[in-house]
Coordinates of C-alpha atoms in Angstrom, one line a residue:
X1 CA 0.1 0.1 -0.1
X2 CA 1.4 3.3 -0.9
X3 CA 2.1 5.9 1.8
X4 CA 0.7 9.4 1.1
X5 CA 3.0 12.2 1.5
X6 CA 1.1 13.8 4.4
X7 CA 1.7 10.5 6.3
X8 CA 5.5 10.4 5.5
X9 CA 5.6 14.0 6.6
X10 CA 3.9 13.2 10.0
X11 CA 6.4 10.7 10.6
X12 CA 9.4 13.0 9.3
X13 CA 8.4 15.4 11.7
X14 CA 8.0 13.0 14.6
X15 CA 11.5 11.8 13.9
X16 CA 13.1 15.1 13.8
X17 CA 11.3 16.4 17.1
X18 CA 12.5 13.1 18.8
X19 CA 16.2 13.5 17.6
X20 CA 16.1 17.3 18.5
X21 CA 14.8 16.7 22.2
X22 CA 16.7 13.5 22.5
X23 CA 13.4 11.8 23.3
X24 CA 11.6 8.5 22.4
X25 CA 9.9 8.8 18.8
X26 CA 6.7 7.0 20.3
X27 CA 6.5 9.9 22.9
X28 CA 6.2 12.3 20.0
X29 CA 3.9 10.3 18.2
X30 CA 1.6 9.8 21.4
X31 CA 1.7 13.4 21.9
X32 CA 0.3 14.3 18.2
X33 CA -2.4 11.5 18.7
X34 CA -3.4 13.4 21.9
X35 CA -3.2 16.8 19.8
X36 CA -5.4 15.1 17.3
X37 CA -7.9 13.6 19.9
X38 CA -8.3 17.2 21.4
X39 CA -9.1 18.7 17.9
X40 CA -11.5 16.3 17.2
X41 CA -13.4 16.7 20.3
X42 CA -13.6 20.6 19.6
X43 CA -15.5 19.5 16.3
X44 CA -17.5 16.4 17.6
X45 CA -18.3 17.6 21.2
X46 CA -16.0 17.8 24.1
X47 CA -18.3 15.3 25.9
X48 CA -17.4 12.7 23.3
X49 CA -14.9 10.1 24.2
X50 CA -12.6 10.1 21.1
X51 CA -9.6 8.2 20.5
X52 CA -6.7 8.9 17.9
X53 CA -4.1 6.2 16.8
X54 CA -1.1 6.9 14.5
X55 CA 0.8 4.0 12.7
X56 CA 4.2 4.4 13.7
X57 CA 5.0 2.4 10.4
X58 CA 2.6 4.0 7.9
X59 CA 1.7 7.1 9.4
X60 CA -2.0 6.5 9.0
X61 CA -4.2 8.2 11.5
X62 CA -7.3 6.4 12.5
X63 CA -10.3 8.3 14.8
X64 CA -12.3 6.1 16.5
X65 CA -15.6 7.5 19.2
X66 CA -15.9 5.1 21.9
X67 CA -19.4 4.3 23.0
X68 CA -20.0 2.5 26.5
X69 CA -22.5 -0.4 26.5
X70 CA -25.4 0.2 28.8
X71 CA -29.0 -1.3 29.5
X72 CA -30.7 1.8 28.2
X73 CA -28.6 4.9 26.5
X74 CA -29.4 8.1 27.8
X75 CA -26.5 10.2 26.3
X76 CA -26.0 8.6 22.4
X77 CA -22.6 10.8 22.2
X78 CA -21.2 8.5 24.9
X79 CA -23.4 5.4 25.4
X80 CA -24.9 2.6 23.3
X81 CA -27.7 0.6 24.3
X82 CA -26.9 -3.1 24.7
X83 CA -29.4 -4.1 21.6
X84 CA -27.4 -2.0 19.1
X85 CA -24.3 -2.8 20.7
X86 CA -24.9 -6.6 20.1
X87 CA -25.6 -5.9 16.5
X88 CA -22.2 -4.8 16.1
X89 CA -20.4 -7.2 18.3
X90 CA -22.6 -10.4 19.5
X91 CA -20.4 -11.0 22.5
X92 CA -21.0 -7.4 23.8
X93 CA -22.0 -6.7 27.5
X94 CA -22.9 -4.1 29.9
X95 CA -19.7 -2.0 30.7
X96 CA -17.8 -2.9 27.4
X97 CA -17.1 -0.1 24.7
X98 CA -17.8 0.0 21.2
X99 CA -15.5 1.6 18.9
X100 CA -17.5 3.8 16.2
X101 CA -15.0 4.9 13.5
X102 CA -15.0 8.4 12.6
X103 CA -14.2 10.0 9.0
X104 CA -11.0 11.9 8.5
X105 CA -11.1 15.5 9.5
X106 CA -9.5 18.7 8.1
X107 CA -7.9 21.0 10.9
X108 CA -9.3 24.7 10.9
X109 CA -6.7 27.2 12.2
X110 CA -7.9 27.2 15.7
X111 CA -7.8 23.6 16.1
X112 CA -4.2 23.6 14.4
X113 CA -3.1 26.0 17.0
X114 CA -4.5 24.1 20.1
X115 CA -2.8 20.8 18.4
X116 CA 0.4 22.6 18.2
X117 CA 0.5 23.8 21.8
X118 CA -0.6 20.2 23.2
X119 CA 2.3 18.8 21.0
X120 CA 4.8 21.3 22.6
X121 CA 3.7 20.7 25.9
X122 CA 3.9 16.9 25.7
X123 CA 7.1 17.1 24.2
X124 CA 8.3 19.8 26.8
X125 CA 6.9 17.5 29.4
X126 CA 8.8 14.3 27.8
X127 CA 12.1 16.3 27.7
X128 CA 11.9 17.5 31.4
X129 CA 11.2 13.6 32.2
X130 CA 14.3 12.5 30.2
X131 CA 16.5 15.3 31.9
X132 CA 15.6 14.5 35.3
X133 CA 16.0 10.7 34.7
X134 CA 19.5 11.5 33.1
X135 CA 20.8 13.6 35.8
X136 CA 19.1 12.3 38.9
X137 CA 21.8 9.3 38.8
X138 CA 24.4 11.7 38.6
X139 CA 24.4 13.3 42.1
X140 CA 27.4 12.9 43.7
X141 CA 29.5 13.2 40.3
X142 CA 31.7 16.2 39.2
X143 CA 29.9 17.5 36.2
X144 CA 31.6 19.9 33.4
X145 CA 29.7 22.9 31.6
X146 CA 30.0 26.1 30.2
X147 CA 28.9 29.3 32.0
X148 CA 25.6 30.6 30.0
X149 CA 24.8 33.3 32.1
X150 CA 25.4 35.0 35.4
X151 CA 21.9 36.2 37.3
X152 CA 22.2 38.3 40.7
X153 CA 25.4 36.1 41.3
X154 CA 24.1 32.9 40.4
X155 CA 25.6 30.9 37.6
X156 CA 23.7 29.2 35.1
X157 CA 25.8 26.4 33.8
X158 CA 25.0 24.9 30.3
X159 CA 25.8 20.9 30.5
X160 CA 24.6 20.1 27.0
X161 CA 21.3 17.9 27.6
X162 CA 20.6 20.4 30.5
X163 CA 20.9 23.6 32.5
X164 CA 22.5 23.6 36.0
X165 CA 22.6 26.4 38.9
X166 CA 25.5 27.1 41.0
X167 CA 23.8 29.5 43.8
X168 CA 25.8 32.4 45.1
X169 CA 26.6 30.5 48.4
X170 CA 27.8 27.4 46.4
X171 CA 30.7 29.4 44.9
X172 CA 34.0 30.2 46.2
X173 CA 34.4 33.6 47.7
X174 CA 36.2 36.1 45.2
X175 CA 35.6 33.7 42.5
X176 CA 34.2 35.4 39.1
X177 CA 32.6 33.5 36.5
X178 CA 31.9 35.1 33.0
X179 CA 30.0 34.1 29.9
X180 CA 31.7 31.1 28.0
X181 CA 34.0 30.0 31.0
X182 CA 34.7 26.5 31.6
X183 CA 33.6 25.0 34.6
X184 CA 33.9 22.1 37.0
X185 CA 31.5 21.5 39.8
X186 CA 29.8 18.8 42.1
X187 CA 26.3 17.9 41.7
X188 CA 24.4 17.8 45.2
X189 CA 20.9 17.6 44.3
X190 CA 18.6 17.1 41.5
X191 CA 14.5 18.0 42.1
X192 CA 11.7 17.5 39.7
X193 CA 9.9 21.1 40.0
X194 CA 7.2 22.7 38.1
X195 CA 9.3 24.6 35.7
X196 CA 11.4 21.4 35.1
X197 CA 14.1 19.6 36.7
X198 CA 16.5 21.8 38.7
X199 CA 20.1 20.7 38.9
X200 CA 21.7 22.3 41.7
X201 CA 25.8 22.4 41.6
X202 CA 28.4 23.4 44.1
X203 CA 32.0 24.6 44.2
X204 CA 32.0 24.4 48.0
X205 CA 30.5 21.3 49.0
X206 CA 33.3 18.9 51.0
X207 CA 32.5 16.0 48.6
X208 CA 33.8 18.3 45.9
X209 CA 37.2 18.4 47.3
X210 CA 36.8 14.7 47.9
X211 CA 36.0 14.0 44.2
X212 CA 39.0 16.3 42.8
X213 CA 41.3 13.9 45.1
X214 CA 39.8 10.9 43.5
X215 CA 40.5 11.9 40.2
X216 CA 43.9 13.2 41.0
X217 CA 45.5 10.1 43.1
X218 CA 44.9 6.7 41.8
X219 CA 45.5 5.2 45.0
X220 CA 41.7 6.7 46.2
X221 CA 40.3 5.8 43.2
X222 CA 41.4 2.1 43.5
X223 CA 40.2 2.1 47.2
X224 CA 43.9 1.7 48.6
X225 CA 43.5 5.1 50.2
X226 CA 40.0 6.4 52.1
X227 CA 39.1 9.7 52.5
X228 CA 37.7 9.5 56.4
X229 CA 36.4 13.1 56.6
X230 CA 36.8 16.7 55.0
X231 CA 36.4 20.2 56.6
X232 CA 36.4 23.2 54.4
X233 CA 36.3 27.1 54.5
X234 CA 36.0 27.4 50.8
X235 CA 38.5 29.4 49.2
X236 CA 40.5 29.7 52.3
X237 CA 41.3 26.8 53.8
X238 CA 40.9 22.7 54.3
X239 CA 41.8 19.9 56.1
X240 CA 41.2 16.4 54.9
X241 CA 41.9 12.9 56.7
X242 CA 43.1 10.1 55.0
X243 CA 43.8 6.3 55.8
X244 CA 45.7 3.5 53.9
X245 CA 44.5 0.2 53.6
X246 CA 48.1 -1.0 52.6
X247 CA 50.7 -0.4 55.2
X248 CA 53.3 0.2 52.7
X249 CA 51.6 3.1 51.2
X250 CA 51.9 6.2 53.2
X251 CA 48.3 8.0 52.4
X252 CA 49.8 11.8 52.9
X253 CA 52.5 11.4 50.7
X254 CA 50.5 9.8 47.9
X255 CA 48.1 12.6 48.3
X256 CA 50.4 15.2 48.1
X257 CA 52.3 13.6 45.3
X258 CA 55.8 14.2 43.5
X259 CA 56.7 17.6 44.4
X260 CA 53.3 18.3 45.6
X261 CA 51.8 17.9 42.3
X262 CA 48.8 16.2 43.1
X263 CA 47.5 18.5 45.4
X264 CA 48.7 21.4 43.7
X265 CA 46.4 20.3 40.9
X266 CA 43.4 20.2 43.5
X267 CA 44.9 23.5 45.0
X268 CA 44.4 25.2 41.3
X269 CA 41.0 23.9 40.8
X270 CA 39.9 25.5 44.4
X271 CA 41.4 29.0 43.6
X272 CA 44.4 28.6 45.9
X273 CA 42.5 27.0 48.9
X274 CA 45.1 25.8 51.2
X275 CA 45.0 22.0 52.0
X276 CA 46.0 20.3 55.3
X277 CA 46.4 16.6 54.6
X278 CA 46.1 14.6 58.1
X279 CA 46.4 10.8 58.9
X280 CA 43.4 9.5 60.3
X281 CA 43.6 7.5 63.8
X282 CA 40.9 5.4 65.0
X283 CA 42.2 6.9 68.7
X284 CA 40.3 10.5 69.0
X285 CA 43.2 12.0 70.9
X286 CA 46.0 10.8 68.2
X287 CA 43.4 12.2 65.4
X288 CA 42.5 15.4 67.0
X289 CA 46.1 16.1 67.8
X290 CA 47.0 15.4 64.2
X291 CA 43.9 17.8 63.0
X292 CA 45.2 20.6 65.0
X293 CA 48.3 20.7 63.1
X294 CA 50.8 22.6 62.6
X295 CA 50.3 23.7 66.4
X296 CA 51.7 21.7 68.7
X297 CA 49.9 19.8 71.6
X298 CA 51.1 19.3 75.4
X299 CA 48.2 17.5 76.7
X300 CA 44.6 16.6 75.7
X301 CA 41.8 15.4 78.1
X302 CA 38.8 13.7 76.5
X303 CA 35.1 13.4 77.4
X304 CA 33.8 10.8 75.3
X305 CA 30.0 10.9 76.5
X306 CA 29.9 14.8 75.6
X307 CA 32.6 14.4 72.4
X308 CA 34.5 16.9 73.8
X309 CA 38.0 17.5 74.3
X310 CA 40.1 19.9 76.1
X311 CA 43.6 20.4 74.6
X312 CA 46.5 22.1 76.3
X313 CA 48.9 23.8 74.0
X314 CA 52.2 25.9 75.1
X315 CA 51.6 29.7 75.5
X316 CA 53.4 30.6 72.2
X317 CA 51.3 28.0 70.3
X318 CA 47.7 29.2 71.5
X319 CA 47.5 31.5 68.4
X320 CA 48.6 29.0 65.9
X321 CA 46.2 26.3 67.5
X322 CA 43.4 28.7 67.2
X323 CA 44.1 29.9 63.9
X324 CA 43.1 33.4 62.4
X325 CA 39.4 34.2 63.4
X326 CA 39.5 30.6 65.1
X327 CA 39.6 28.9 61.6
X328 CA 42.1 26.1 62.6
X329 CA 40.4 24.9 65.7
X330 CA 37.1 25.3 63.8
X331 CA 38.1 23.3 60.9
X332 CA 39.6 20.8 63.3
X333 CA 36.3 20.2 65.2
X334 CA 34.6 19.9 61.9
X335 CA 36.8 17.4 60.7
X336 CA 36.9 15.0 63.8
X337 CA 33.5 15.7 65.0
X338 CA 34.5 16.6 68.7
X339 CA 34.2 20.2 70.3
X340 CA 37.5 21.2 71.1
X341 CA 38.4 23.7 74.0
X342 CA 42.0 25.0 73.8
X343 CA 44.0 26.5 76.6
X344 CA 47.4 27.4 77.4
X345 CA 49.7 25.5 80.1
X346 CA 49.2 28.5 82.4
X347 CA 45.2 28.6 82.1
X348 CA 45.1 24.9 82.5
X349 CA 47.2 25.0 85.8
X350 CA 45.2 28.1 87.2
X351 CA 42.0 26.1 86.3
X352 CA 43.6 22.8 88.1
X353 CA 44.3 25.0 91.2
X354 CA 41.1 26.6 91.2
X355 CA 39.3 23.1 91.4
X356 CA 41.9 21.8 94.1
X357 CA 40.9 24.8 96.2
X358 CA 36.9 23.9 95.4
X359 CA 37.5 20.3 96.5
X360 CA 39.3 21.2 99.5
X361 CA 36.8 23.6 100.7
X362 CA 34.1 20.9 100.0
X363 CA 35.9 18.2 102.3
X364 CA 36.7 21.0 105.1
X365 CA 32.8 22.1 105.4
X366 CA 31.3 18.6 104.8
X367 CA 33.8 16.7 107.2
X368 CA 34.6 19.3 109.6
X369 CA 38.5 18.8 109.0
X370 CA 41.1 21.1 109.0
X371 CA 42.4 22.7 105.6
X372 CA 45.5 19.9 105.5
X373 CA 43.4 16.9 105.6
X374 CA 41.2 18.7 103.1
X375 CA 44.3 19.2 100.8
X376 CA 45.3 15.6 101.0
X377 CA 42.2 14.2 100.2
X378 CA 41.7 16.5 97.2
X379 CA 45.5 15.7 96.1
X380 CA 44.6 11.8 96.1
X381 CA 41.9 12.2 93.5
X382 CA 38.7 12.2 95.6
X383 CA 36.2 14.6 94.1
X384 CA 32.8 14.1 95.9
X385 CA 31.8 13.4 99.3
X386 CA 29.9 10.1 98.1
X387 CA 33.6 8.7 96.7
X388 CA 34.8 8.9 100.5
X389 CA 31.6 7.4 101.7
X390 CA 31.4 4.5 99.7
X391 CA 34.8 3.7 98.7
X392 CA 36.7 0.7 100.1
X393 CA 38.0 1.7 103.5
X394 CA 41.7 0.4 103.0
X395 CA 41.8 2.9 100.1
X396 CA 41.5 5.9 102.6
X397 CA 43.6 4.1 105.0
X398 CA 46.5 3.6 102.7
X399 CA 46.9 7.3 102.1
X400 CA 50.4 8.6 103.7
X401 CA 49.6 9.9 107.3
X402 CA 46.3 8.2 107.6
X403 CA 45.8 4.9 109.7
X404 CA 42.5 2.7 110.0
X405 CA 40.8 4.7 112.7
X406 CA 41.1 8.1 110.7
X407 CA 39.9 6.2 107.7
X408 CA 36.9 5.1 109.7
X409 CA 36.3 8.3 111.2
X410 CA 36.2 10.1 107.7
X411 CA 34.1 7.7 106.2
X412 CA 31.3 8.0 109.0
X413 CA 31.6 12.1 109.0
X414 CA 31.2 11.4 105.0
X415 CA 27.9 9.1 105.5
X416 CA 26.7 11.3 108.4
X417 CA 27.0 14.4 106.0
X418 CA 25.1 12.6 103.3
X419 CA 22.5 11.5 105.6
X420 CA 21.8 15.1 106.3
X421 CA 21.6 16.2 103.0
X422 CA 19.3 13.5 102.2
X423 CA 17.0 14.1 105.1
X424 CA 16.9 18.1 103.8
X425 CA 16.2 16.9 100.2
X426 CA 13.6 14.7 101.4
X427 CA 12.0 17.0 103.1
X428 CA 12.0 19.5 100.2
X429 CA 10.7 16.8 97.9
X430 CA 7.7 16.6 100.2
X431 CA 6.9 20.2 100.3
X432 CA 7.2 20.3 96.5
X433 CA 4.5 17.5 96.4
X434 CA 6.6 14.8 94.9
X435 CA 4.9 11.6 95.4
X436 CA 6.6 8.9 97.3
X437 CA 5.9 6.2 94.8
X438 CA 8.8 7.9 92.9
X439 CA 11.1 6.6 95.5
X440 CA 10.5 3.1 94.2
X441 CA 12.6 3.8 91.4
X442 CA 16.0 2.5 91.5
X443 CA 18.9 5.2 91.0
X444 CA 16.6 8.4 91.9
X445 CA 18.2 10.1 94.8
X446 CA 16.5 12.7 96.9
X447 CA 18.3 15.6 95.0
X448 CA 17.0 14.1 91.8
X449 CA 13.5 13.9 93.0
X450 CA 13.9 17.8 94.2
X451 CA 14.9 18.8 90.7
X452 CA 12.0 16.8 89.2
X453 CA 9.7 18.4 91.3
X454 CA 11.1 21.8 90.7
X455 CA 10.1 21.1 86.7
X456 CA 6.6 19.9 87.6
X457 CA 7.1 16.4 87.7
X458 CA 5.4 15.0 90.6
X459 CA 3.8 11.5 89.8
X460 CA 5.1 8.3 88.5
X461 CA 3.0 9.1 85.4
X462 CA 4.6 12.5 84.9
X463 CA 8.1 10.5 85.2
X464 CA 6.8 7.9 82.8
X465 CA 6.3 10.3 80.2
X466 CA 10.0 11.7 80.0
X467 CA 12.3 10.8 77.3
X468 CA 16.0 10.3 78.3
X469 CA 17.2 13.7 76.6
X470 CA 14.9 15.5 79.1
X471 CA 16.7 13.9 82.2
X472 CA 20.5 14.3 80.7
X473 CA 20.2 16.8 78.1
X474 CA 21.2 16.5 74.1
X475 CA 23.7 18.1 71.7
X476 CA 22.6 19.5 68.3
X477 CA 25.6 20.0 65.6
X478 CA 25.2 22.6 63.4
X479 CA 27.9 24.5 61.1
X480 CA 30.5 22.6 62.9
X481 CA 29.7 23.6 66.2
X482 CA 27.9 21.8 69.0
X483 CA 25.5 23.1 71.1
X484 CA 24.4 21.8 74.3
X485 CA 21.1 21.5 76.0
X486 CA 20.9 20.7 79.5
X487 CA 18.6 18.1 81.1
X488 CA 17.0 17.7 84.5
X489 CA 19.8 15.5 85.8
X490 CA 22.7 17.3 83.8
X491 CA 24.4 18.3 87.1
X492 CA 24.2 14.4 88.3
X493 CA 26.3 11.7 87.1
X494 CA 23.6 9.9 85.3
X495 CA 24.7 8.2 82.0
X496 CA 21.7 7.8 79.0
X497 CA 21.4 4.1 80.1
X498 CA 20.9 4.8 83.5
X499 CA 18.2 7.6 82.4
X500 CA 16.5 4.9 80.1
X501 CA 16.4 2.6 82.7
X502 CA 14.8 5.0 85.4
X503 CA 11.9 5.7 82.6
X504 CA 11.4 2.1 81.8
X505 CA 10.8 1.4 85.8
X506 CA 8.3 4.2 86.0
X507 CA 6.3 3.1 82.9
X508 CA 6.3 -0.4 84.4
X509 CA 5.0 1.1 87.6
X510 CA 2.3 3.3 85.9
X511 CA 1.1 0.5 83.6
X512 CA 1.9 1.7 80.4
X513 CA 4.1 -1.4 79.7
X514 CA 4.3 -5.1 81.2
X515 CA 7.3 -7.2 81.7
X516 CA 5.8 -9.5 79.0
X517 CA 6.3 -6.5 76.7
X518 CA 9.9 -5.8 77.6
X519 CA 10.9 -9.3 77.7
X520 CA 9.2 -9.6 73.8
X521 CA 11.2 -6.5 72.7
X522 CA 14.4 -7.7 74.1
X523 CA 14.2 -11.0 72.6
X524 CA 13.5 -9.2 69.2
X525 CA 16.5 -6.9 69.8
X526 CA 18.9 -9.9 70.4
X527 CA 17.4 -11.7 67.1
X528 CA 18.1 -8.4 65.0
X529 CA 21.7 -8.3 66.3
X530 CA 22.6 -11.8 65.6
X531 CA 21.0 -11.3 62.1
X532 CA 23.1 -8.3 61.7
X533 CA 26.5 -10.1 62.8
X534 CA 25.4 -13.2 60.6
X535 CA 25.2 -10.5 57.5
X536 CA 28.3 -8.9 58.2
X537 CA 30.0 -12.1 58.8
X538 CA 29.0 -13.2 55.0
X539 CA 29.8 -10.0 53.5
X540 CA 33.3 -10.4 55.2

């Protein structure tokens, strides 16, 4: 059968649009069919259910009106009685559709314009879907492009088959981009939005530096060297922590390269950003000392629960450790994930002396002893009266100048002091209206009960509704700095596990949960843990 010129032209147009927009030819033909359907409805009635089919090989257009088979037709433009339907198809039943062929139609000017709009819209939607599908899998990659235009500090980048945007805050400071410049950037997000897929690029993202090093250092690409963490002050300075899986390869040297060739290639891309390459260590203290380079560290004191570390440096090293405007310590904190407090040896000595005096005065006042005895106890490492009250008697008696009678007297006075404080706190608890039932919860002291009462927690039900964060506080990390929020028990030596155990006891007392529920949860947790260990063993 010969194919008419109009049909061939239709197929040629579909092929040309598909090639230009890099979309499937069938999508273009489907868009044309939708346009013809819309035009046909405007002629035969908008309420008509019209279907248009285009043969993808011949270009033949077939128009049909679909009529629903019903028992008694009320609208003959969309329905057909069952009796008439069976004249055309003996197997027709209610709910089926009968196709009623329609003659070919000529498009008027308005119908053609409407059809064109439908085709353009459908093709644009298909192009947007293609762009989104193409770039959504490239998140986390470095991409090359050409600067198309600069709008209010934001750079629009031509990526070939799409456009990306580098927002002003994702640009390296003092970096100027002009039309036609070649640019490399990191794809950190691709979003499907009303106006089309939005491809967000960044030159300040920490992973941009990671990808640049991966491109420059073959050992990183091959997995021999790992980049454990990165901290950047874009355009100024950065720190990168690396570790080698092969003991014969120096991770720092490999990243620096011969005469600094590898690191200089990255520095050049980042507009001269200085990069400190640091060996990663599993030991937090060693890692933090390395991260503070080039400053020398005299001593570190870790608080692992709060992920906080005190770093003592020589007086002349203080400014170097902190860095200009706190840059060095801020980047070290971001790199390690620890809050870092820096002090000089003189400041640390002064603080230790202050703490020693405070402990001495505490023992003098609570135990009714002279200054010399208070100083001896403080110098032996005792910090609280509770430690003296419940420590093994031999530990006190072993102090130089003390005998067993002296140790026994000190311990008795410590316990008497704690009993007095406990009685005072219990009276205060009663005055605050805190119920006696709360005393059944193991681990809650009178001081803790007073703290609860002052916060309005007076019954087992009130306490059962608490979370562990309410009791021991919590931390929120933002912009490389950790903000600490105090809890009701922050001034007491209570761990998260202990706080959670107290809350569970309260919920048992309040009847919110049963022991059977707890046993079931424990069994499920143990099963899940065993499954994870088995999976890890299989992967190894």
